[in-house]
JSON list of C-alpha atoms in Angstrom, two decimals:
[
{"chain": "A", "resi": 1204, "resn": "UNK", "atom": "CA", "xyz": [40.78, 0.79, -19.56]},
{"chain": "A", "resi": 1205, "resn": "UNK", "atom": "CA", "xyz": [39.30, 4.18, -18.52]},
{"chain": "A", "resi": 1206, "resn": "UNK", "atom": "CA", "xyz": [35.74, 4.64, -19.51]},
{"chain": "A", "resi": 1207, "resn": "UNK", "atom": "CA", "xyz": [34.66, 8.41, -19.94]},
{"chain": "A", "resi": 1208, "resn": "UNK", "atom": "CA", "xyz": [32.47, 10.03, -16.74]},
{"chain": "A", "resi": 1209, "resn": "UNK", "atom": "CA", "xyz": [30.14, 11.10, -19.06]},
{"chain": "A", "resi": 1210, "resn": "UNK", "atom": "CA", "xyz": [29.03, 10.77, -23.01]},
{"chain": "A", "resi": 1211, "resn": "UNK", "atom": "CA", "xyz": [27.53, 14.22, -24.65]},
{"chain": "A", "resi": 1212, "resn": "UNK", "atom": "CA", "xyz": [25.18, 14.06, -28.18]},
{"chain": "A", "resi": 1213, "resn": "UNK", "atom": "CA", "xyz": [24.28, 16.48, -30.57]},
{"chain": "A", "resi": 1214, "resn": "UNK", "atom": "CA", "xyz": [21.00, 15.93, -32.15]},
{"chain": "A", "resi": 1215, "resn": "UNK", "atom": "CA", "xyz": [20.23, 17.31, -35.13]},
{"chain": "A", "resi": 1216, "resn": "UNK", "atom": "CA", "xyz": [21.96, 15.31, -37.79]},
{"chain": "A", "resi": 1217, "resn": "UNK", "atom": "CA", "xyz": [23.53, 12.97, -35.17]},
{"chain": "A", "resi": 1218, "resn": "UNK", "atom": "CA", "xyz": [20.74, 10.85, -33.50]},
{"chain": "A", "resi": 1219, "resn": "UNK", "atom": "CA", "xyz": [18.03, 12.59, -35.48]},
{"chain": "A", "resi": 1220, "resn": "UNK", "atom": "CA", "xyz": [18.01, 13.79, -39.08]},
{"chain": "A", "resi": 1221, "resn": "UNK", "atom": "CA", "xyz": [16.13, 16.83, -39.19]},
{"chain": "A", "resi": 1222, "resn": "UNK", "atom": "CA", "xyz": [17.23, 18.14, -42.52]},
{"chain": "A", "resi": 1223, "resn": "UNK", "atom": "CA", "xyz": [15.14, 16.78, -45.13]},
{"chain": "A", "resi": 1224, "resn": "UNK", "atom": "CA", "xyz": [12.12, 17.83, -42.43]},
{"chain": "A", "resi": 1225, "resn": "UNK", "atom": "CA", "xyz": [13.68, 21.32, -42.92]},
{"chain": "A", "resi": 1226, "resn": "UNK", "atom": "CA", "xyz": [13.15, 21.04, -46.47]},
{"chain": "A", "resi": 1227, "resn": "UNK", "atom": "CA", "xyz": [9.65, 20.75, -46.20]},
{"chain": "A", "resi": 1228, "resn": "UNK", "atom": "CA", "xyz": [8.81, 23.27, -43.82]},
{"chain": "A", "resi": 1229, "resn": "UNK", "atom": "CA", "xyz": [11.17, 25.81, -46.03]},
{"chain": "A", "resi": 1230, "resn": "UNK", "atom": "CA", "xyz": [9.82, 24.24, -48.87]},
{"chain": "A", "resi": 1231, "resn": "UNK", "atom": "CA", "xyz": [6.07, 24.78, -47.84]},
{"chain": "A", "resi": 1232, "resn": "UNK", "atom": "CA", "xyz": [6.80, 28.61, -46.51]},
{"chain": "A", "resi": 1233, "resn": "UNK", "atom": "CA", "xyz": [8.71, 29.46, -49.99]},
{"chain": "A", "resi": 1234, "resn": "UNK", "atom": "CA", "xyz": [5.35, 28.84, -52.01]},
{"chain": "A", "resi": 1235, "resn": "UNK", "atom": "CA", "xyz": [3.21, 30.51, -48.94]},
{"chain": "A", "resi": 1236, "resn": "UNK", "atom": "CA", "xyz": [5.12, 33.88, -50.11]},
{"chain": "A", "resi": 1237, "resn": "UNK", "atom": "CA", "xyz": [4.86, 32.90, -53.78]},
{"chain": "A", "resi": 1238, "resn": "UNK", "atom": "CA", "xyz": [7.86, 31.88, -54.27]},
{"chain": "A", "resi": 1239, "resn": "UNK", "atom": "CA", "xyz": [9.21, 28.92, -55.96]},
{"chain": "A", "resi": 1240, "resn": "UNK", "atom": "CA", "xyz": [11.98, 26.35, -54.19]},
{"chain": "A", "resi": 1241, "resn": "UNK", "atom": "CA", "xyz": [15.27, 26.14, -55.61]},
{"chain": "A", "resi": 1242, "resn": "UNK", "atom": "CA", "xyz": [18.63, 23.90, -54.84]},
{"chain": "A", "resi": 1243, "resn": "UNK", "atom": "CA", "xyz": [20.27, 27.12, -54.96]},
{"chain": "A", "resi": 1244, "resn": "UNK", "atom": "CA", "xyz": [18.22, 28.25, -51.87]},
{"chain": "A", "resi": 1245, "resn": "UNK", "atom": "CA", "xyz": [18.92, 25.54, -49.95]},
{"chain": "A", "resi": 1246, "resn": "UNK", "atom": "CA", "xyz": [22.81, 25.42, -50.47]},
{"chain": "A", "resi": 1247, "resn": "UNK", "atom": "CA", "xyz": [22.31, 29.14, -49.42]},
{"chain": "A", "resi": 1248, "resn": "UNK", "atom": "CA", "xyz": [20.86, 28.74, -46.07]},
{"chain": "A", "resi": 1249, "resn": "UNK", "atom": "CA", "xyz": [21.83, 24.64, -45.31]},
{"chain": "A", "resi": 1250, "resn": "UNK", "atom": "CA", "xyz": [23.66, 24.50, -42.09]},
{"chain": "A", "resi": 1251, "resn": "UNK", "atom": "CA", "xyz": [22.84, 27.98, -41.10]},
{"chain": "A", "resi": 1252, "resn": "UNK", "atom": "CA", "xyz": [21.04, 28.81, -38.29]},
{"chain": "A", "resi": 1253, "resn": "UNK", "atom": "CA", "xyz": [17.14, 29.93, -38.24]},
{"chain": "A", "resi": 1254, "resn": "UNK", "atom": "CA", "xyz": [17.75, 33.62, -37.58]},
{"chain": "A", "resi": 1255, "resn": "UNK", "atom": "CA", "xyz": [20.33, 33.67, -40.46]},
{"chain": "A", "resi": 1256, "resn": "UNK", "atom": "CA", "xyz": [18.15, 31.58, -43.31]},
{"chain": "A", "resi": 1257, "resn": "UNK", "atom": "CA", "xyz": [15.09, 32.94, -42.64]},
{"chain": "A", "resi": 1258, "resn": "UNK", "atom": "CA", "xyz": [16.30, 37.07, -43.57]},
{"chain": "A", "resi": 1259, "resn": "UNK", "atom": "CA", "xyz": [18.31, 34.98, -46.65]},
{"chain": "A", "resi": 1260, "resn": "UNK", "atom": "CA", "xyz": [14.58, 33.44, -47.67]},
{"chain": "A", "resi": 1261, "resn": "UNK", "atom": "CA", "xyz": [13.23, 36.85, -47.81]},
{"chain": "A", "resi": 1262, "resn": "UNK", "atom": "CA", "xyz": [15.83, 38.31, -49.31]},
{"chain": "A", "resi": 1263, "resn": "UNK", "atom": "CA", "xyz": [15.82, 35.58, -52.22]},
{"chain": "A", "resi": 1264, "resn": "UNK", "atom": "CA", "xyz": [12.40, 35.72, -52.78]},
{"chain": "A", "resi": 1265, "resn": "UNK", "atom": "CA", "xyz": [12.28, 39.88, -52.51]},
{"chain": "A", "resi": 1266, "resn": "UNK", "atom": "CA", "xyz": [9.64, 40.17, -49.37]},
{"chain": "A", "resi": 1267, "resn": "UNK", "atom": "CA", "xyz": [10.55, 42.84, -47.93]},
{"chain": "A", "resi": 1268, "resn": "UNK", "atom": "CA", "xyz": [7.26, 43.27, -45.89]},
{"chain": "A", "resi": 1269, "resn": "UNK", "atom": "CA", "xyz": [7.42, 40.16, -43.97]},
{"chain": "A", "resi": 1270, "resn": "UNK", "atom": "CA", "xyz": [8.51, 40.25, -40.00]},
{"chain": "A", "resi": 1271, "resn": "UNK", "atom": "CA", "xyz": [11.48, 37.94, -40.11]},
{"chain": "A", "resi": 1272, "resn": "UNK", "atom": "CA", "xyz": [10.69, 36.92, -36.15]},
{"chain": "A", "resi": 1273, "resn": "UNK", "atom": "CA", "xyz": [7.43, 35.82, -37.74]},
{"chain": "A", "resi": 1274, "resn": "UNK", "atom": "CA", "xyz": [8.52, 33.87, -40.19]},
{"chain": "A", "resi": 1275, "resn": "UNK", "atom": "CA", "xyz": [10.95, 32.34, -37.69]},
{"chain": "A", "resi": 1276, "resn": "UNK", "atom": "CA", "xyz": [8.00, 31.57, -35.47]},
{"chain": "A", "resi": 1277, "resn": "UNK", "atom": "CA", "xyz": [5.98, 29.71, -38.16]},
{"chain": "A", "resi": 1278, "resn": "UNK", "atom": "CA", "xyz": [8.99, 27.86, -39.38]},
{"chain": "A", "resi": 1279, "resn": "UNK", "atom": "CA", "xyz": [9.89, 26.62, -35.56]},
{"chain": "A", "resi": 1280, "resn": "UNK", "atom": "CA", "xyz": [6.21, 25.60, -35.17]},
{"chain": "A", "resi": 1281, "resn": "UNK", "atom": "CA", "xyz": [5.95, 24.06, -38.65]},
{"chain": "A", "resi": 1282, "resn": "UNK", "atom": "CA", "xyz": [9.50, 21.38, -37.32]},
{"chain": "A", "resi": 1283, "resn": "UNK", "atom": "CA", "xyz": [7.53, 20.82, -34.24]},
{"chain": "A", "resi": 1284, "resn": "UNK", "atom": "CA", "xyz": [4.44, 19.74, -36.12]},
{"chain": "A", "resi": 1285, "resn": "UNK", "atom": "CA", "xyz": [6.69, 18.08, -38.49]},
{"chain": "A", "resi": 1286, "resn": "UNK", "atom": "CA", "xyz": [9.06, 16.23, -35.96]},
{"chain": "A", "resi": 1287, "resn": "UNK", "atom": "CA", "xyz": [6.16, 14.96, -34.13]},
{"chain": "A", "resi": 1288, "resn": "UNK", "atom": "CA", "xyz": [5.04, 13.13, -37.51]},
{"chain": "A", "resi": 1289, "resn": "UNK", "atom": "CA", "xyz": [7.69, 12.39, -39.30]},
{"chain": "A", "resi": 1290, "resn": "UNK", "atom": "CA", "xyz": [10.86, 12.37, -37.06]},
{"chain": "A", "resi": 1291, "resn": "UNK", "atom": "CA", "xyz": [12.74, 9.22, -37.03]},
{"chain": "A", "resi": 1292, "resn": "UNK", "atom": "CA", "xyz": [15.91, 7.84, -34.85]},
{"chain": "A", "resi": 1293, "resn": "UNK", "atom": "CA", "xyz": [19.28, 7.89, -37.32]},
{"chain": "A", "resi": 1294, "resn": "UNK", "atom": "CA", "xyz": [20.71, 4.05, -38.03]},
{"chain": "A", "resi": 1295, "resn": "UNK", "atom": "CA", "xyz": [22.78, 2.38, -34.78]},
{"chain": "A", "resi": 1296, "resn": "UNK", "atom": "CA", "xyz": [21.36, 5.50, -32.11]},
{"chain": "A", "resi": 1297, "resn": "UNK", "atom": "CA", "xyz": [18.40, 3.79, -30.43]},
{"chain": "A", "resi": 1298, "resn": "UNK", "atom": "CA", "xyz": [20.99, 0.93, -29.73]},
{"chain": "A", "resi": 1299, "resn": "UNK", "atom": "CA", "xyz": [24.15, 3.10, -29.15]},
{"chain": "A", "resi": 1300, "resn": "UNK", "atom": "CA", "xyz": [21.89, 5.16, -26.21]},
{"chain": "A", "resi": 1301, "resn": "UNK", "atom": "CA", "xyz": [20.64, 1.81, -25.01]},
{"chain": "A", "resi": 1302, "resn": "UNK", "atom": "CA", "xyz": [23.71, 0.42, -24.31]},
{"chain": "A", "resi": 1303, "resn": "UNK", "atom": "CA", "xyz": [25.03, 3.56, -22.80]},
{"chain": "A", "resi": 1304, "resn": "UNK", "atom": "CA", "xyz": [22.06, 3.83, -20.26]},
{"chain": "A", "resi": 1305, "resn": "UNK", "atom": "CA", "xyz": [21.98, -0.03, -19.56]},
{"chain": "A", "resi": 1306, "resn": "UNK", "atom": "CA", "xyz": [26.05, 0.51, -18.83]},
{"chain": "A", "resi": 1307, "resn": "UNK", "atom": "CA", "xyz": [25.24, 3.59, -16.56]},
{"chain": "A", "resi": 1308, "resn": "UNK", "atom": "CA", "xyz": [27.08, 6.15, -18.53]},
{"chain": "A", "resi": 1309, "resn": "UNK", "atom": "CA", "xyz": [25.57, 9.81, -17.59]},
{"chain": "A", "resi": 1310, "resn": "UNK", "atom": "CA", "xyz": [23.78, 11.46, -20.53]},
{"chain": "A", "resi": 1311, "resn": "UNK", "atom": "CA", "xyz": [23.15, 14.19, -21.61]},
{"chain": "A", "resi": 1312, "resn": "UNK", "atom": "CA", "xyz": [21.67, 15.61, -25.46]},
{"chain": "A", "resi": 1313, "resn": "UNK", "atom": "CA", "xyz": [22.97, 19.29, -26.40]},
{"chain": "A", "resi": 1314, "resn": "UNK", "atom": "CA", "xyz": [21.62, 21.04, -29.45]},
{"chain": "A", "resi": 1315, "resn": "UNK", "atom": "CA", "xyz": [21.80, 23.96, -31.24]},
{"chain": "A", "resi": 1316, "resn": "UNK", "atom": "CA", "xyz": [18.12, 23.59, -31.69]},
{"chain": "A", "resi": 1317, "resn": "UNK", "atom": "CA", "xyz": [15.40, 25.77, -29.82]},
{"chain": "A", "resi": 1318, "resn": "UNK", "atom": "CA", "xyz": [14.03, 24.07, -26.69]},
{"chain": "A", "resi": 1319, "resn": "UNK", "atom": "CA", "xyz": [10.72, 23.58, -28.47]},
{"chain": "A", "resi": 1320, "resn": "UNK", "atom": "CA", "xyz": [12.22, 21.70, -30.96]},
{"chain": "A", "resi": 1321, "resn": "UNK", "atom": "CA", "xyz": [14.20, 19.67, -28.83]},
{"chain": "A", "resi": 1322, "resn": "UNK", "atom": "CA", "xyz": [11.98, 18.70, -26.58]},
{"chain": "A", "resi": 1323, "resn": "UNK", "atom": "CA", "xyz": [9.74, 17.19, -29.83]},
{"chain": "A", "resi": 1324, "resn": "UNK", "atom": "CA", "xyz": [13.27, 15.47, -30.63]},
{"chain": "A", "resi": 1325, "resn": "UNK", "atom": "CA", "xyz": [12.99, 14.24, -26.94]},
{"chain": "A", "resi": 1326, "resn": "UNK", "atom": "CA", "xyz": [9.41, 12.42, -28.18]},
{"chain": "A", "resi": 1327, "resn": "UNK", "atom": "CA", "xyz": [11.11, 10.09, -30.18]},
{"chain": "A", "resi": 1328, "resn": "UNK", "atom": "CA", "xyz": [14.30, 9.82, -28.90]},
{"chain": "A", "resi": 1329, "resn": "UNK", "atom": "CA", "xyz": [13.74, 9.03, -25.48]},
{"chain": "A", "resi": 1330, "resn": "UNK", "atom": "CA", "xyz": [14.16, 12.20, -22.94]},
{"chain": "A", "resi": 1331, "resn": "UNK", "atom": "CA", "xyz": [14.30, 9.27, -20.10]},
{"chain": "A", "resi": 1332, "resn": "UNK", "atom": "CA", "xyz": [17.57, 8.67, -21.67]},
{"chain": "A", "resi": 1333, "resn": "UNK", "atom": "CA", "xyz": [19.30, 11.80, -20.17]},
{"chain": "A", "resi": 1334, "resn": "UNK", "atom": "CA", "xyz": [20.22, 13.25, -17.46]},
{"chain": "A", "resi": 1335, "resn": "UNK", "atom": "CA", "xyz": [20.86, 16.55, -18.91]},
{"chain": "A", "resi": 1336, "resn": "UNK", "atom": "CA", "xyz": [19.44, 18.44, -22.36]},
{"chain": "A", "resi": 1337, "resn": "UNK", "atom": "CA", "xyz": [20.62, 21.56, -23.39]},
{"chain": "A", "resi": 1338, "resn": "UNK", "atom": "CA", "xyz": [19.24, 23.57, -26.40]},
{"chain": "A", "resi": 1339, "resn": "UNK", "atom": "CA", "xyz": [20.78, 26.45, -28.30]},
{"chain": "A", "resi": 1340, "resn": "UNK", "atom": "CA", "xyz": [18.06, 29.03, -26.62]},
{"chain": "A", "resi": 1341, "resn": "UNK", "atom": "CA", "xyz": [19.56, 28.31, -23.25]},
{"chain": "A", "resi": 1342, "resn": "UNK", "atom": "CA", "xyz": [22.94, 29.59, -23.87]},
{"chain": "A", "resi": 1343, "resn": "UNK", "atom": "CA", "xyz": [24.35, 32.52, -24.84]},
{"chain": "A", "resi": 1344, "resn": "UNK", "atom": "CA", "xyz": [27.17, 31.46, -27.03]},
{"chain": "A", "resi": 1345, "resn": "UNK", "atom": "CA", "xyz": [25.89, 28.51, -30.01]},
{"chain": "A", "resi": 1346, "resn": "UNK", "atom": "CA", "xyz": [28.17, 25.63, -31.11]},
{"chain": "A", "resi": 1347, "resn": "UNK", "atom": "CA", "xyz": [30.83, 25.34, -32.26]},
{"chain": "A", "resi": 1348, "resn": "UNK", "atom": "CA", "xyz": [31.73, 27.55, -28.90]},
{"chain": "A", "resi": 1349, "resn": "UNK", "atom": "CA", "xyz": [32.22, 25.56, -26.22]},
{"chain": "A", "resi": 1350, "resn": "UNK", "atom": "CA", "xyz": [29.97, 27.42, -23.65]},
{"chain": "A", "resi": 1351, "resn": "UNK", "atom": "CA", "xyz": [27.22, 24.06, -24.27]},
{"chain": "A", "resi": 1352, "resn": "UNK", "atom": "CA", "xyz": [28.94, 21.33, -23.53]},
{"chain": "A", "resi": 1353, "resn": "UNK", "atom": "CA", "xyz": [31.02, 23.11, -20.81]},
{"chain": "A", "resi": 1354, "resn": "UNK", "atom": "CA", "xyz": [27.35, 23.67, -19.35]},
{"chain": "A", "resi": 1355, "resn": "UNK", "atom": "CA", "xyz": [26.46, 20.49, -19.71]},
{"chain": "A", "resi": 1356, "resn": "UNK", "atom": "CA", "xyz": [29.21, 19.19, -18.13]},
{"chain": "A", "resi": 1357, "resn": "UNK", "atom": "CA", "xyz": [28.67, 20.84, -15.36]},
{"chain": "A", "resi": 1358, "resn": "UNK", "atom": "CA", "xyz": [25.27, 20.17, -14.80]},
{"chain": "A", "resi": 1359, "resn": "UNK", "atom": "CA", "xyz": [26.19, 16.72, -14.65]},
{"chain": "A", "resi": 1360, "resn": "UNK", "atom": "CA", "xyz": [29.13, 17.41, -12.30]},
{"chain": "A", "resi": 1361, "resn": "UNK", "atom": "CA", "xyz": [32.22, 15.69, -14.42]},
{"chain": "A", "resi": 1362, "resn": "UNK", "atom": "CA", "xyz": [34.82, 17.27, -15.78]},
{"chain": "A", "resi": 1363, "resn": "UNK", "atom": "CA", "xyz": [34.92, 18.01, -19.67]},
{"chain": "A", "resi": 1364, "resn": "UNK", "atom": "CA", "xyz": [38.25, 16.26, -20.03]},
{"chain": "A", "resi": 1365, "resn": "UNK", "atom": "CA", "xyz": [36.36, 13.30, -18.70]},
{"chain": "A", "resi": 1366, "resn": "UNK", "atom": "CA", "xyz": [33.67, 13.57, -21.36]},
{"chain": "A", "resi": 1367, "resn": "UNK", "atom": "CA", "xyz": [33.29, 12.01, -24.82]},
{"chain": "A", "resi": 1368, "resn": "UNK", "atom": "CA", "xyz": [31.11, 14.13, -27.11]},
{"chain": "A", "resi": 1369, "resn": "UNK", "atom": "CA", "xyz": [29.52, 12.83, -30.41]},
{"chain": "A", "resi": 1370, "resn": "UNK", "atom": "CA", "xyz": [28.98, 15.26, -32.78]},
{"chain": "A", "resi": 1371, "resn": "UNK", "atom": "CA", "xyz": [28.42, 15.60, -36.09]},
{"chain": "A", "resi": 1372, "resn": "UNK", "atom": "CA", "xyz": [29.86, 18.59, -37.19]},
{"chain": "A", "resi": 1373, "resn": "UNK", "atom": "CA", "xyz": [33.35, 20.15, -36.29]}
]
């Protein structure tokens, strides 16, 4: 049996699940512009990333005199606050990445998510746990291109065909 040269994680939704700490931070900045929260919001920006939800919030709600790079600021700060609190490890991951790391198997964690945020992931995670992280604010093309992991992969010298990625998403 081959084993792979290296194993590559997303984190948001994957080791981490992020989304329902989304909800509150979107949740909470909805009623700061005196707004009120709707399912129909959130299927209208879920899955999307922050520069595209945060113009659709405004839009929504009818602010029109709101910086959107503000708003994306407060939101990005809010998840940091709120991953430091509240974040917890998804079912099987704390064990997967153990066993991984206690095997040997090269690491490395590549998100879509800003370096701020993924370093907070990191926190309770374990950033000891890889070799290489990647976030979506150090490359120039986002998932699903495959500019990240490509970059990952060569940071930690193996070839992608020799990788294994986990994702959770397409």
């Amino acid at each position: 049996m081959t084993w792979p040269a290296a194993c590559l994680f997303d984190m948001d939704g994957l080791l981490v699940d992020s989304e329902p700490l989304w909800t509150v931070a979107e949740q909470e900045l909805t009623v700061s512009l005196g707004g009120t929260w709707s399912a129909d919001l959130k299927a209208a920006i879920i899955g999307t990333s922050i520069t595209t939800a945060v113009p659709r919030i405004l839009d929504w709600m009818g602010v029109t005199d709101r910086d959107p790079e503000e708003i994306q600021d407060w939101l990005i700060g809010r998840m940091s606050e709120l991953f430091a609190e509240r974040l917890t490890l998804r079912p099987g991951a704390a064990a997967l990445l153990a066993s991984l790391r206690t095997a040997g198997m090269p690491m490395a964690l590549v998100s879509s998510s800003y370096r701020v945020l993924v370093d907070a992931g990191l926190d309770v995670i374990g950033r000891e746990l890889f070799a290489v992280t990647l976030a979506g604010d150090e490359v120039v093309h986002h998932k699903p291109h495959p500019e990240p992991y490509l970059t990952a992969c060569s940071l930690l010298g193996v070839d992608p065909a020799d990788a294994v990625v986990f994702e959770d998403s397409p």
